[in-house]
Each structure stands twice: as structure tokens, then as C-alpha cells.
mmCIF file of C-alpha atoms and ligand atoms in Angstrom:
data_model
loop_
_atom_site.group_PDB
_atom_site.id
_atom_site.type_symbol
_atom_site.label_atom_id
_atom_site.label_comp_id
_atom_site.label_asym_id
_atom_site.label_seq_id
_atom_site.Cartn_x
_atom_site.Cartn_y
_atom_site.Cartn_z
ATOM 1 C CA UNK A 1 9.051 -255.539 -80.391
ATOM 2 C CA UNK A 2 10.674 -255.678 -76.963
ATOM 3 C CA UNK A 3 14.023 -257.401 -77.041
ATOM 4 C CA UNK A 4 15.480 -258.829 -73.811
ATOM 5 C CA UNK A 5 19.158 -258.527 -73.029
ATOM 6 C CA UNK A 6 20.091 -261.594 -75.074
ATOM 7 C CA UNK A 7 23.520 -261.778 -73.391
ATOM 8 C CA UNK A 8 21.788 -263.477 -70.437
ATOM 9 C CA UNK A 9 21.462 -266.452 -72.784
ATOM 10 C CA UNK A 10 25.282 -266.680 -72.832
ATOM 11 C CA UNK A 11 25.481 -267.220 -69.058
ATOM 12 C CA UNK A 12 26.603 -270.662 -68.021
ATOM 13 C CA UNK A 13 24.512 -272.423 -65.384
ATOM 14 C CA UNK A 14 25.952 -271.575 -62.007
ATOM 15 C CA UNK A 15 26.451 -275.242 -61.285
ATOM 16 C CA UNK A 16 29.137 -274.976 -58.582
ATOM 17 C CA UNK A 17 27.036 -274.264 -55.506
ATOM 18 C CA UNK A 18 23.997 -275.961 -57.061
ATOM 19 C CA UNK A 19 26.006 -279.168 -57.501
ATOM 20 C CA UNK A 20 27.432 -278.957 -53.988
ATOM 21 C CA UNK A 21 23.920 -278.528 -52.534
ATOM 22 C CA UNK A 22 22.624 -281.425 -54.655
ATOM 23 C CA UNK A 23 25.423 -283.782 -53.620
ATOM 24 C CA UNK A 24 25.259 -282.890 -49.914
ATOM 25 C CA UNK A 25 21.429 -283.079 -49.998
ATOM 26 C CA UNK A 26 21.580 -286.585 -51.470
ATOM 27 C CA UNK A 27 24.192 -287.666 -48.922
ATOM 28 C CA UNK A 28 22.026 -286.420 -46.032
ATOM 29 C CA UNK A 29 18.974 -288.158 -47.467
ATOM 30 C CA UNK A 30 20.891 -291.434 -47.505
ATOM 31 C CA UNK A 31 22.577 -290.778 -44.145
ATOM 32 C CA UNK A 32 20.042 -288.915 -42.001
ATOM 33 C CA UNK A 33 21.252 -287.467 -38.685
ATOM 34 C CA UNK A 34 24.818 -287.176 -39.996
ATOM 35 C CA UNK A 35 26.651 -283.961 -39.122
ATOM 36 C CA UNK A 36 28.490 -282.443 -42.082
ATOM 37 C CA UNK A 37 31.640 -280.396 -41.558
ATOM 38 C CA UNK A 38 30.959 -277.481 -43.878
ATOM 39 C CA UNK A 39 34.337 -276.065 -44.818
ATOM 40 C CA UNK A 40 33.107 -274.611 -48.078
ATOM 41 C CA UNK A 41 31.103 -271.688 -46.804
ATOM 42 C CA UNK A 42 31.952 -268.151 -47.834
ATOM 43 C CA UNK A 43 29.656 -266.704 -45.168
ATOM 44 C CA UNK A 44 30.862 -265.704 -41.718
ATOM 45 C CA UNK A 45 29.762 -267.583 -38.594
ATOM 46 C CA UNK A 46 30.504 -265.057 -35.819
ATOM 47 C CA UNK A 47 27.957 -262.359 -34.881
ATOM 48 C CA UNK A 48 28.476 -258.599 -35.184
ATOM 49 C CA UNK A 49 30.768 -257.107 -32.549
ATOM 50 C CA UNK A 50 29.448 -255.111 -29.553
ATOM 51 C CA UNK A 51 30.458 -251.681 -30.902
ATOM 52 C CA UNK A 52 28.396 -252.305 -34.052
ATOM 53 C CA UNK A 53 25.383 -253.654 -32.138
ATOM 54 C CA UNK A 54 25.460 -250.602 -29.835
ATOM 55 C CA UNK A 55 25.557 -248.252 -32.839
ATOM 56 C CA UNK A 56 22.655 -250.126 -34.482
ATOM 57 C CA UNK A 57 20.513 -249.729 -31.345
ATOM 58 C CA UNK A 58 21.379 -246.042 -30.931
ATOM 59 C CA UNK A 59 20.712 -245.310 -34.585
ATOM 60 C CA UNK A 60 17.355 -247.108 -34.433
ATOM 61 C CA UNK A 61 16.438 -244.965 -31.411
ATOM 62 C CA UNK A 62 17.446 -241.803 -33.324
ATOM 63 C CA UNK A 63 14.809 -242.680 -35.900
ATOM 64 C CA UNK A 64 12.104 -242.351 -33.204
ATOM 65 C CA UNK A 65 13.060 -238.785 -32.208
ATOM 66 C CA UNK A 66 11.914 -235.922 -34.501
ATOM 67 C CA UNK A 67 15.145 -233.915 -33.947
ATOM 68 C CA UNK A 68 17.368 -236.908 -34.668
ATOM 69 C CA UNK A 69 15.325 -238.600 -37.377
ATOM 70 C CA UNK A 70 17.010 -239.173 -40.763
ATOM 71 C CA UNK A 71 15.137 -239.568 -44.030
ATOM 72 C CA UNK A 72 16.943 -239.961 -47.349
ATOM 73 C CA UNK A 73 20.659 -240.173 -46.902
ATOM 74 C CA UNK A 74 23.167 -238.588 -49.328
ATOM 75 C CA UNK A 75 23.407 -240.897 -52.354
ATOM 76 C CA UNK A 76 27.195 -241.251 -52.229
ATOM 77 C CA UNK A 77 27.254 -241.913 -48.477
ATOM 78 C CA UNK A 78 26.853 -240.058 -45.168
ATOM 79 C CA UNK A 79 29.584 -237.491 -44.553
ATOM 80 C CA UNK A 80 30.423 -239.093 -41.188
ATOM 81 C CA UNK A 81 31.080 -242.494 -42.798
ATOM 82 C CA UNK A 82 32.941 -241.244 -45.899
ATOM 83 C CA UNK A 83 35.201 -239.285 -43.617
ATOM 84 C CA UNK A 84 35.701 -242.222 -41.179
ATOM 85 C CA UNK A 85 36.723 -244.498 -44.069
ATOM 86 C CA UNK A 86 39.050 -241.913 -45.642
ATOM 87 C CA UNK A 87 40.609 -241.332 -42.210
ATOM 88 C CA UNK A 88 41.112 -245.103 -41.847
ATOM 89 C CA UNK A 89 43.045 -245.123 -45.155
ATOM 90 C CA UNK A 90 45.028 -242.030 -44.121
ATOM 91 C CA UNK A 91 45.948 -243.821 -40.882
ATOM 92 C CA UNK A 92 47.574 -246.498 -43.046
ATOM 93 C CA UNK A 93 49.466 -243.906 -45.088
ATOM 94 C CA UNK A 94 47.102 -243.699 -48.091
ATOM 95 C CA UNK A 95 46.023 -240.122 -48.727
ATOM 96 C CA UNK A 96 42.380 -239.945 -49.848
ATOM 97 C CA UNK A 97 39.887 -237.109 -49.925
ATOM 98 C CA UNK A 98 36.552 -237.907 -48.231
ATOM 99 C CA UNK A 99 34.674 -237.485 -51.513
ATOM 100 C CA UNK A 100 36.830 -240.142 -53.179
ATOM 101 C CA UNK A 101 35.028 -242.679 -50.951
ATOM 102 C CA UNK A 102 31.547 -243.878 -51.969
ATOM 103 C CA UNK A 103 29.437 -245.861 -49.511
ATOM 104 C CA UNK A 104 27.701 -248.912 -51.013
ATOM 105 C CA UNK A 105 25.451 -251.791 -50.014
ATOM 106 C CA UNK A 106 28.283 -254.238 -50.576
ATOM 107 C CA UNK A 107 30.982 -255.270 -52.999
ATOM 108 C CA UNK A 108 28.765 -257.538 -55.119
ATOM 109 C CA UNK A 109 26.455 -254.665 -55.962
ATOM 110 C CA UNK A 110 29.364 -252.429 -56.870
ATOM 111 C CA UNK A 111 31.247 -255.025 -58.917
ATOM 112 C CA UNK A 112 28.221 -255.235 -61.194
ATOM 113 C CA UNK A 113 27.060 -251.603 -61.122
ATOM 114 C CA UNK A 114 30.515 -250.077 -61.753
ATOM 115 C CA UNK A 115 30.490 -251.499 -65.299
ATOM 116 C CA UNK A 116 28.022 -248.702 -66.138
ATOM 117 C CA UNK A 117 31.070 -246.416 -66.325
ATOM 118 C CA UNK A 118 32.660 -248.306 -69.218
ATOM 119 C CA UNK A 119 31.770 -248.782 -72.850
ATOM 120 C CA UNK A 120 30.381 -252.163 -73.866
ATOM 121 C CA UNK A 121 33.152 -252.515 -76.428
ATOM 122 C CA UNK A 122 35.737 -252.668 -73.621
ATOM 123 C CA UNK A 123 37.288 -256.040 -72.876
ATOM 124 C CA UNK A 124 37.694 -257.370 -69.327
ATOM 125 C CA UNK A 125 40.663 -259.390 -68.137
ATOM 126 C CA UNK A 126 39.844 -261.898 -65.422
ATOM 127 C CA UNK A 127 42.617 -263.696 -63.592
ATOM 128 C CA UNK A 128 41.464 -267.253 -62.994
ATOM 129 C CA UNK A 129 40.589 -269.091 -60.805
ATOM 130 C CA UNK A 130 38.206 -266.244 -59.965
ATOM 131 C CA UNK A 131 35.188 -265.220 -57.938
ATOM 132 C CA UNK A 132 32.408 -266.258 -60.368
ATOM 133 C CA UNK A 133 30.569 -262.894 -60.293
ATOM 134 C CA UNK A 134 33.312 -261.182 -62.351
ATOM 135 C CA UNK A 135 32.690 -263.396 -65.360
ATOM 136 C CA UNK A 136 28.907 -263.349 -65.067
ATOM 137 C CA UNK A 137 28.619 -259.549 -64.699
ATOM 138 C CA UNK A 138 30.697 -259.136 -67.873
ATOM 139 C CA UNK A 139 28.725 -261.755 -69.798
ATOM 140 C CA UNK A 140 25.486 -259.935 -68.860
ATOM 141 C CA UNK A 141 26.997 -256.717 -70.195
ATOM 142 C CA UNK A 142 28.056 -258.420 -73.441
ATOM 143 C CA UNK A 143 31.723 -257.681 -72.877
ATOM 144 C CA UNK A 144 34.599 -259.621 -74.310
ATOM 145 C CA UNK A 145 36.361 -261.550 -71.562
ATOM 146 C CA UNK A 146 40.081 -262.241 -71.616
ATOM 147 C CA UNK A 147 40.751 -265.226 -69.325
ATOM 148 C CA UNK A 148 44.201 -265.181 -67.743
ATOM 149 C CA UNK A 149 44.939 -268.587 -66.231
ATOM 150 C CA UNK A 150 47.183 -268.766 -63.184
ATOM 151 C CA UNK A 151 48.731 -271.794 -61.527
ATOM 152 C CA UNK A 152 51.105 -273.250 -59.016
ATOM 153 C CA UNK A 153 54.101 -272.127 -61.115
ATOM 154 C CA UNK A 154 53.376 -268.454 -60.384
ATOM 155 C CA UNK A 155 51.749 -269.060 -56.986
ATOM 156 C CA UNK A 156 48.416 -268.090 -58.598
ATOM 157 C CA UNK A 157 49.749 -264.512 -58.834
ATOM 158 C CA UNK A 158 50.361 -263.774 -62.518
ATOM 159 C CA UNK A 159 51.837 -260.493 -63.733
ATOM 160 C CA UNK A 160 51.299 -258.895 -67.149
ATOM 161 C CA UNK A 161 53.572 -259.311 -70.154
ATOM 162 C CA UNK A 162 53.630 -257.769 -73.630
ATOM 163 C CA UNK A 163 50.790 -260.079 -74.733
ATOM 164 C CA UNK A 164 48.444 -258.962 -71.956
ATOM 165 C CA UNK A 165 45.806 -256.730 -73.468
ATOM 166 C CA UNK A 166 42.504 -255.649 -71.929
ATOM 167 C CA UNK A 167 40.678 -252.443 -71.041
ATOM 168 C CA UNK A 168 39.431 -253.504 -67.631
ATOM 169 C CA UNK A 169 41.571 -255.635 -65.323
ATOM 170 C CA UNK A 170 40.095 -257.430 -62.315
ATOM 171 C CA UNK A 171 42.474 -258.036 -59.432
ATOM 172 C CA UNK A 172 41.313 -259.677 -56.217
ATOM 173 C CA UNK A 173 43.908 -259.634 -53.430
ATOM 174 C CA UNK A 174 43.768 -261.419 -51.009
ATOM 175 C CA UNK A 175 42.201 -263.711 -53.539
ATOM 176 C CA UNK A 176 39.011 -265.669 -53.447
ATOM 177 C CA UNK A 177 39.360 -268.629 -54.008
ATOM 178 C CA UNK A 178 43.159 -269.036 -53.778
ATOM 179 C CA UNK A 179 43.956 -266.922 -50.703
ATOM 180 C CA UNK A 180 47.081 -265.713 -52.538
ATOM 181 C CA UNK A 181 48.106 -262.069 -52.003
ATOM 182 C CA UNK A 182 49.934 -259.891 -54.537
ATOM 183 C CA UNK A 183 53.178 -258.322 -53.332
ATOM 184 C CA UNK A 184 53.922 -254.619 -53.827
ATOM 185 C CA UNK A 185 56.211 -255.405 -56.763
ATOM 186 C CA UNK A 186 53.593 -257.571 -58.465
ATOM 187 C CA UNK A 187 50.880 -254.935 -58.041
ATOM 188 C CA UNK A 188 53.286 -252.258 -59.290
ATOM 189 C CA UNK A 189 53.711 -254.312 -62.473
ATOM 190 C CA UNK A 190 49.925 -254.288 -62.983
ATOM 191 C CA UNK A 191 49.655 -250.552 -62.191
ATOM 192 C CA UNK A 192 52.463 -249.678 -64.626
ATOM 193 C CA UNK A 193 50.876 -251.898 -67.265
ATOM 194 C CA UNK A 194 47.453 -250.236 -66.803
ATOM 195 C CA UNK A 195 48.885 -246.708 -66.925
ATOM 196 C CA UNK A 196 50.915 -247.540 -70.029
ATOM 197 C CA UNK A 197 47.945 -249.041 -71.883
ATOM 198 C CA UNK A 198 45.154 -246.797 -70.587
ATOM 199 C CA UNK A 199 43.445 -249.728 -68.823
ATOM 200 C CA UNK A 200 41.533 -249.441 -65.560
ATOM 201 C CA UNK A 201 42.089 -251.888 -62.677
ATOM 202 C CA UNK A 202 39.067 -252.944 -60.639
ATOM 203 C CA UNK A 203 40.709 -253.929 -57.363
ATOM 204 C CA UNK A 204 38.589 -256.149 -55.115
ATOM 205 C CA UNK A 205 39.857 -255.694 -51.566
ATOM 206 C CA UNK A 206 37.039 -257.604 -49.827
ATOM 207 C CA UNK A 207 39.567 -259.609 -47.767
ATOM 208 C CA UNK A 208 42.167 -256.882 -47.007
ATOM 209 C CA UNK A 209 41.524 -257.107 -43.261
ATOM 210 C CA UNK A 210 42.992 -260.626 -43.230
ATOM 211 C CA UNK A 211 46.463 -259.469 -44.278
ATOM 212 C CA UNK A 212 48.837 -259.784 -41.330
ATOM 213 C CA UNK A 213 52.136 -259.581 -43.188
ATOM 214 C CA UNK A 214 53.030 -255.872 -42.996
ATOM 215 C CA UNK A 215 54.993 -255.983 -46.232
ATOM 216 C CA UNK A 216 51.891 -256.882 -48.280
ATOM 217 C CA UNK A 217 49.657 -254.110 -49.661
ATOM 218 C CA UNK A 218 46.093 -253.908 -48.325
ATOM 219 C CA UNK A 219 45.023 -251.298 -50.858
ATOM 220 C CA UNK A 220 45.958 -250.730 -54.504
ATOM 221 C CA UNK A 221 46.436 -247.074 -53.551
ATOM 222 C CA UNK A 222 49.533 -248.022 -51.581
ATOM 223 C CA UNK A 223 51.122 -248.476 -55.003
ATOM 224 C CA UNK A 224 52.601 -245.458 -56.752
ATOM 225 C CA UNK A 225 50.666 -244.592 -59.907
ATOM 226 C CA UNK A 226 47.409 -246.302 -58.861
ATOM 227 C CA UNK A 227 45.489 -243.023 -58.580
ATOM 228 C CA UNK A 228 45.469 -242.692 -62.354
ATOM 229 C CA UNK A 229 44.424 -246.265 -63.156
ATOM 230 C CA UNK A 230 42.469 -247.936 -60.352
ATOM 231 C CA UNK A 231 39.144 -248.229 -58.594
ATOM 232 C CA UNK A 232 39.038 -250.110 -55.279
ATOM 233 C CA UNK A 233 35.947 -252.010 -54.202
ATOM 234 C CA UNK A 234 35.732 -253.076 -50.583
ATOM 235 C CA UNK A 235 33.242 -254.575 -48.186
ATOM 236 C CA UNK A 236 32.560 -254.918 -44.474
ATOM 237 C CA UNK A 237 31.109 -258.406 -45.074
ATOM 238 C CA UNK A 238 34.178 -260.385 -44.099
ATOM 239 C CA UNK A 239 36.021 -257.572 -42.294
ATOM 240 C CA UNK A 240 33.245 -257.066 -39.754
ATOM 241 C CA UNK A 241 30.608 -259.764 -40.329
ATOM 242 C CA UNK A 242 28.273 -257.546 -42.399
ATOM 243 C CA UNK A 243 27.249 -260.283 -44.890
ATOM 244 C CA UNK A 244 23.613 -259.913 -43.821
ATOM 245 C CA UNK A 245 23.819 -256.286 -42.645
ATOM 246 C CA UNK A 246 25.166 -255.096 -46.039
ATOM 247 C CA UNK A 247 27.728 -252.313 -46.304
ATOM 248 C CA UNK A 248 30.711 -251.660 -48.511
ATOM 249 C CA UNK A 249 32.668 -248.816 -50.047
ATOM 250 C CA UNK A 250 34.299 -247.936 -53.313
ATOM 251 C CA UNK A 251 37.245 -245.605 -53.819
ATOM 252 C CA UNK A 252 37.476 -243.633 -57.066
ATOM 253 C CA UNK A 253 40.329 -241.097 -57.101
ATOM 254 C CA UNK A 254 39.805 -237.652 -58.626
ATOM 255 C CA UNK A 255 42.832 -238.337 -60.845
ATOM 256 C CA UNK A 256 41.185 -241.221 -62.715
ATOM 257 C CA UNK A 257 40.244 -239.954 -66.166
ATOM 258 C CA UNK A 258 40.023 -241.299 -69.715
ATOM 259 C CA UNK A 259 39.002 -239.382 -72.873
ATOM 260 C CA UNK A 260 38.485 -236.232 -70.740
ATOM 261 C CA UNK A 261 35.859 -238.039 -68.664
ATOM 262 C CA UNK A 262 36.351 -238.059 -64.888
ATOM 263 C CA UNK A 263 35.274 -241.346 -63.301
ATOM 264 C CA UNK A 264 34.693 -239.878 -59.835
ATOM 265 C CA UNK A 265 32.298 -237.270 -61.279
ATOM 266 C CA UNK A 266 30.637 -239.929 -63.445
ATOM 267 C CA UNK A 267 30.069 -242.137 -60.386
ATOM 268 C CA UNK A 268 28.525 -239.224 -58.451
ATOM 269 C CA UNK A 269 26.143 -238.780 -61.391
ATOM 270 C CA UNK A 270 25.465 -242.526 -61.505
ATOM 271 C CA UNK A 271 24.763 -242.834 -57.778
ATOM 272 C CA UNK A 272 22.565 -239.738 -57.605
ATOM 273 C CA UNK A 273 20.509 -241.194 -60.454
ATOM 274 C CA UNK A 274 20.424 -244.884 -59.579
ATOM 275 C CA UNK A 275 20.396 -245.005 -55.766
ATOM 276 C CA UNK A 276 18.961 -243.145 -52.810
ATOM 277 C CA UNK A 277 21.806 -244.077 -50.508
ATOM 278 C CA UNK A 278 22.332 -246.714 -47.836
ATOM 279 C CA UNK A 279 20.132 -246.563 -44.726
ATOM 280 C CA UNK A 280 21.157 -244.273 -41.863
ATOM 281 C CA UNK A 281 21.046 -247.108 -39.336
ATOM 282 C CA UNK A 282 23.405 -249.314 -41.337
ATOM 283 C CA UNK A 283 25.827 -246.462 -42.029
ATOM 284 C CA UNK A 284 26.012 -245.726 -38.299
ATOM 285 C CA UNK A 285 26.810 -249.416 -37.756
ATOM 286 C CA UNK A 286 29.498 -249.141 -40.425
ATOM 287 C CA UNK A 287 31.029 -246.060 -38.798
ATOM 288 C CA UNK A 288 31.329 -248.005 -35.516
ATOM 289 C CA UNK A 289 33.688 -250.437 -37.279
ATOM 290 C CA UNK A 290 36.186 -247.610 -37.817
ATOM 291 C CA UNK A 291 36.304 -246.511 -34.151
ATOM 292 C CA UNK A 292 39.239 -247.757 -32.035
ATOM 293 C CA UNK A 293 36.812 -249.960 -30.087
ATOM 294 C CA UNK A 294 35.297 -251.367 -33.318
ATOM 295 C CA UNK A 295 38.721 -252.052 -34.810
ATOM 296 C CA UNK A 296 39.836 -253.916 -31.721
ATOM 297 C CA UNK A 297 36.653 -256.030 -31.660
ATOM 298 C CA UNK A 298 36.650 -256.965 -35.352
ATOM 299 C CA UNK A 299 40.278 -258.030 -34.987
ATOM 300 C CA UNK A 300 39.212 -260.433 -32.232
ATOM 301 C CA UNK A 301 36.702 -262.051 -34.601
ATOM 302 C CA UNK A 302 39.231 -262.232 -37.428
ATOM 303 C CA UNK A 303 41.646 -263.897 -34.989
ATOM 304 C CA UNK A 304 39.132 -266.729 -34.521
ATOM 305 C CA UNK A 305 39.062 -267.386 -38.289
ATOM 306 C CA UNK A 306 42.843 -267.149 -38.406
ATOM 307 C CA UNK A 307 43.096 -269.785 -35.698
ATOM 308 C CA UNK A 308 40.891 -272.035 -37.856
ATOM 309 C CA UNK A 309 43.311 -271.412 -40.734
ATOM 310 C CA UNK A 310 46.281 -272.409 -38.547
ATOM 311 C CA UNK A 311 44.585 -275.655 -37.517
ATOM 312 C CA UNK A 312 44.027 -276.599 -41.170
ATOM 313 C CA UNK A 313 47.437 -275.424 -42.413
ATOM 314 C CA UNK A 314 49.144 -277.527 -39.740
ATOM 315 C CA UNK A 315 47.398 -280.637 -41.089
ATOM 316 C CA UNK A 316 48.322 -279.867 -44.710
ATOM 317 C CA UNK A 317 51.929 -279.260 -43.625
ATOM 318 C CA UNK A 318 51.948 -282.602 -41.809
ATOM 319 C CA UNK A 319 50.486 -284.327 -44.869
ATOM 320 C CA UNK A 320 52.907 -282.588 -47.241
ATOM 321 C CA UNK A 321 50.034 -281.213 -49.323
ATOM 322 C CA UNK A 322 50.830 -278.103 -51.386
ATOM 323 C CA UNK A 323 48.629 -275.119 -50.600
ATOM 324 C CA UNK A 324 48.521 -271.358 -50.797
ATOM 325 C CA UNK A 325 46.517 -268.848 -48.722
ATOM 326 C CA UNK A 326 45.474 -269.230 -45.099
ATOM 327 C CA UNK A 327 48.091 -266.908 -43.600
ATOM 328 C CA UNK A 328 46.844 -263.606 -45.030
ATOM 329 C CA UNK A 329 43.425 -264.751 -46.225
ATOM 330 C CA UNK A 330 40.417 -266.702 -44.973
ATOM 331 C CA UNK A 331 40.760 -269.318 -47.741
ATOM 332 C CA UNK A 332 43.184 -272.195 -48.187
ATOM 333 C CA UNK A 333 43.682 -273.442 -51.727
ATOM 334 C CA UNK A 334 45.268 -276.859 -51.973
ATOM 335 C CA UNK A 335 46.338 -279.334 -54.565
ATOM 336 C CA UNK A 336 44.067 -282.387 -54.413
ATOM 337 C CA UNK A 337 46.127 -285.313 -53.079
ATOM 338 C CA UNK A 338 47.030 -288.365 -55.169
ATOM 339 C CA UNK A 339 46.251 -286.599 -58.447
ATOM 340 C CA UNK A 340 42.523 -286.542 -57.735
ATOM 341 C CA UNK A 341 40.250 -284.216 -59.695
ATOM 342 C CA UNK A 342 38.373 -281.449 -57.832
ATOM 343 C CA UNK A 343 34.982 -283.179 -57.860
ATOM 344 C CA UNK A 344 36.550 -286.566 -57.214
ATOM 345 C CA UNK A 345 38.177 -285.130 -54.070
ATOM 346 C CA UNK A 346 34.874 -283.484 -53.117
ATOM 347 C CA UNK A 347 33.040 -286.841 -53.271
ATOM 348 C CA UNK A 348 35.878 -288.586 -51.437
ATOM 349 C CA UNK A 349 35.816 -286.103 -48.539
ATOM 350 C CA UNK A 350 32.022 -286.116 -48.323
ATOM 351 C CA UNK A 351 31.720 -289.900 -48.338
ATOM 352 C CA UNK A 352 34.745 -290.790 -46.234
ATOM 353 C CA UNK A 353 34.944 -287.929 -43.728
ATOM 354 C CA UNK A 354 31.638 -285.981 -44.017
ATOM 355 C CA UNK A 355 33.627 -282.857 -44.925
ATOM 356 C CA UNK A 356 32.272 -280.396 -47.493
ATOM 357 C CA UNK A 357 34.688 -278.111 -49.339
ATOM 358 C CA UNK A 358 34.598 -276.327 -52.682
ATOM 359 C CA UNK A 359 36.002 -277.919 -55.849
ATOM 360 C CA UNK A 360 38.498 -275.593 -57.536
ATOM 361 C CA UNK A 361 37.206 -276.339 -61.004
ATOM 362 C CA UNK A 362 34.125 -274.242 -60.178
ATOM 363 C CA UNK A 363 36.287 -271.086 -60.242
ATOM 364 C CA UNK A 364 37.595 -271.595 -63.766
ATOM 365 C CA UNK A 365 39.175 -274.384 -65.809
ATOM 366 C CA UNK A 366 42.642 -273.893 -64.308
ATOM 367 C CA UNK A 367 41.164 -274.632 -60.860
ATOM 368 C CA UNK A 368 40.806 -278.312 -61.809
ATOM 369 C CA UNK A 369 42.866 -280.481 -59.471
ATOM 370 C CA UNK A 370 42.593 -277.916 -56.664
ATOM 371 C CA UNK A 371 40.256 -277.447 -53.736
ATOM 372 C CA UNK A 372 39.179 -274.532 -51.515
ATOM 373 C CA UNK A 373 38.703 -274.675 -47.774
ATOM 374 C CA UNK A 374 37.110 -271.741 -46.001
ATOM 375 C CA UNK A 375 38.126 -270.789 -42.466
ATOM 376 C CA UNK A 376 34.813 -269.093 -41.628
ATOM 377 C CA UNK A 377 33.328 -272.171 -39.936
ATOM 378 C CA UNK A 378 33.052 -272.823 -36.216
ATOM 379 C CA UNK A 379 36.320 -273.651 -34.396
ATOM 380 C CA UNK A 380 34.882 -276.944 -33.102
ATOM 381 C CA UNK A 381 33.929 -278.104 -36.613
ATOM 382 C CA UNK A 382 37.267 -276.968 -38.011
ATOM 383 C CA UNK A 383 39.192 -278.938 -35.339
ATOM 384 C CA UNK A 384 37.172 -282.071 -36.018
ATOM 385 C CA UNK A 385 37.466 -281.673 -39.813
ATOM 386 C CA UNK A 386 41.248 -281.259 -39.435
ATOM 387 C CA UNK A 387 41.491 -284.435 -37.337
ATOM 388 C CA UNK A 388 39.432 -286.355 -39.910
ATOM 389 C CA UNK A 389 41.600 -285.062 -42.785
ATOM 390 C CA UNK A 390 44.735 -286.193 -41.012
ATOM 391 C CA UNK A 391 43.302 -289.651 -40.379
ATOM 392 C CA UNK A 392 41.910 -290.033 -43.908
ATOM 393 C CA UNK A 393 44.913 -288.736 -45.844
ATOM 394 C CA UNK A 394 47.772 -289.605 -43.474
HETATM 395 N N1 LIG B 1 34.355 -260.017 -53.709
HETATM 396 C C1 LIG B 1 34.791 -261.221 -53.349
HETATM 397 C C2 LIG B 1 36.122 -261.682 -53.838
HETATM 398 C C3 LIG B 1 34.007 -262.049 -52.536
HETATM 399 O O1 LIG B 1 34.462 -263.253 -52.183
HETATM 400 C C4 LIG B 1 32.743 -261.588 -52.097
HETATM 401 C C5 LIG B 1 31.886 -262.408 -51.254
HETATM 402 O O2 LIG B 1 32.097 -263.545 -50.963
HETATM 403 C C6 LIG B 1 32.338 -260.325 -52.510
HETATM 404 C C7 LIG B 1 33.163 -259.570 -53.314
HETATM 405 C C8 LIG B 1 30.981 -259.814 -52.153
HETATM 406 O O3 LIG B 1 30.952 -259.141 -50.958
HETATM 407 P P1 LIG B 1 29.649 -258.433 -50.440
HETATM 408 O O4 LIG B 1 29.086 -259.306 -49.349
HETATM 409 O O5 LIG B 1 30.102 -257.116 -49.923
HETATM 410 O O6 LIG B 1 28.661 -258.276 -51.546
#
């Protein structure tokens, strides 16, 4: 008799965003015509930059010309895009071969699919508070999860000790939800730990483009020893506004091997079996991001979000509220004032200032008492929300 994957029964209801939608829906029902200041969103608000739009149009036109038409694309990514991404890394001092870069439809897809490379008996360490997909993808695969709580005492940036034991290690830096960024020394501790124990680090670099402090690493491969213990998963979603356009990339070094199995070769085999590549048009749009013009334009968009972050950070500084993130990340993670719980603070902000944020408890137990603000909203809404916060909490 057919047996479903019973591990799906172990998934917890994804109540975080469901609850937020329910509470805001109820508020709007009771207060029609009220404008809500949505500071919880993880989606971008600015459109694609001109260089990307131009590439999209040109690529669409190519598809109408027999000599320029493209059918199936190479499963692991178009040569022009793999090479543009590898060159981008090389420009930042990280030496990669083009075929160590795999083009994907986004980081979410890869974070789930990559688990195909590892035995079900492997355990996964998840640093919490965490992006909820890490836990859920591992529950679906029936893997044992090792929860590593972090907190204000370590700036939400824990490092391993002799009790840390897991086969797979998820590291997200800059972090969603905390906005905290691991230093070189902290990442080196994780890399050394992984190499010593034979673990593999899954490094989520979805927010690397927000790092402005030159001393902070934007890629795990800036750390010596990472080529033998890490896979990097990245995305153009937040870097270049591709949340709806869909494009990402994954770096698997040739040197990453366990039990005589080479993970780069395994991923080639996986992709050539399970995908038929990302569309030509979208890959051309992606390549435009890595041109000098594209880089300059995406930086202008990121600067808008960074200005939002500054506006909010100024208010929290004035109010003396502890927070992390904001400077090198599009999220600000703060301690709820007056000892309020995450959901208590959520209700308070919604009812008293019509501001919607994200309760920290939704990212893991240790997020209780904390709150996430996103900086992806419109500047006008962010300014008004900041003014309301100052008035309400001052
Ligand atoms: N990783 C983290 C930490 C994220 O916050 C997100 C999206 O919010 C993703 C991955 C998913 O990115 P993508 O849009 O490329 O699927």
C-alpha cells in the first residue's frame, strides 16, 4: 500500500505569518480605511533596475529570432552567467572556477533540494532564531535537528564548542531575522569545527549585498579552509529585487568531498536529472546584475533600504532600545521594550500605532521577547512608522 512521507505529519503549523495576517485582517475589519505601516515584510518594494529590464527585453526579442532563439538551457546554468558570477567572486578576491557555480531559481529551492546530497541519518544544526524554512525542510526529510539557541549575550552570533555536534550546519549571515553578521574570526571557528568533525556548512548568503563594513566576510569562501567544508547558497532576490523574477546561485567547490564522494559532481548529476535549467530570459537578466552598470544600479536600490534602516535605528538609539542588525543587513532585531513578549508587542504596535512587525518568537523559542523590523518598505511609510514609534515609546 502506498505510504506518504509521514514526516510531513511532524511539521508544525506555520502560524507566524498566518497569525500576523489574521490579526491585521481583524484590525482592518474593525477599522476600515486605516493605513497600516507594514514593517514586517520580507519582500522588496523597489522595481528591477534599468540594466535588468533592458536585458529582459533584449532576451525576449532574441526568442523571436531563429538564429538567436534558445531552447533548453544547460541544467547547471548558462556559461555566460556561471562565468559572470565566478568573475564577481574573483573580483572580491575569492578564487572560484566557473563550474563551481550552479545557477538556480532561488535560494529557497536550493535550501530544500540540496538535502538530496546527504544521508537521512545526518543531523542538522540550526542556529536559532532562524529562517523557518531550514527547520521545515529538515523535518520533511526526517532528519534529526540540533537547535542551537543564540541570544543577546553572544550578539546572536554563537560559535561552536566541544559539545557542538552535527553533520550539517546552517549558517545565515547576514542573518534573517536578527540582521547580525558573523566576523571572519567567528566564521573561521565554524569552518575549523566543520573540517575537524567532517561536517558540511550550508552557508546562506542571501543578504551578502547589504554588508557595508569591509572587514566582514560576504562569502564563506573568504575564510581559509572553507573549500573543504562548505556550500554557499545565494540569491538575487534581495540583492537585485528578483523575488518575483526568481534567480539564485549555489557554489560547491571541487574540493568538497566525504567518503570519496565529490559533492560538485553529485550536484551536476542531481541537476541534470531533476531540472532542465533556468529560463534563458531570466539568466540574461541575472547576468545584467553583474555588469558595472547593473552593480551601480542595484547599489542605488540597496541604498534606499539602508536609509530606511538608518531612520529606524536613529529612533531605537533615541529610545535606548537594544537592537542588532540594520547596518549590514535589511533587518533590525530589537528587544521588546518594557519586558513585553513578542506577540504582546505586536498587538501593542498594531493597536496603538498601526505598525505591523514580526514577533521574534516565530523564528524559534529564543526569539521570545524580541521583534523584527524589515527595511524593505517604502521610505514614506518607514519615516511615518519611525515618528509613531518615537511618540508611542518615548
Ligand atoms: N534565505 C533567507 C535567509 C531568506 O530570508 C530568504 C527569503 O526571504 C531566502 C533564503 C529565499 O530567497 P529566494 O527568494 O531566493 O528563494
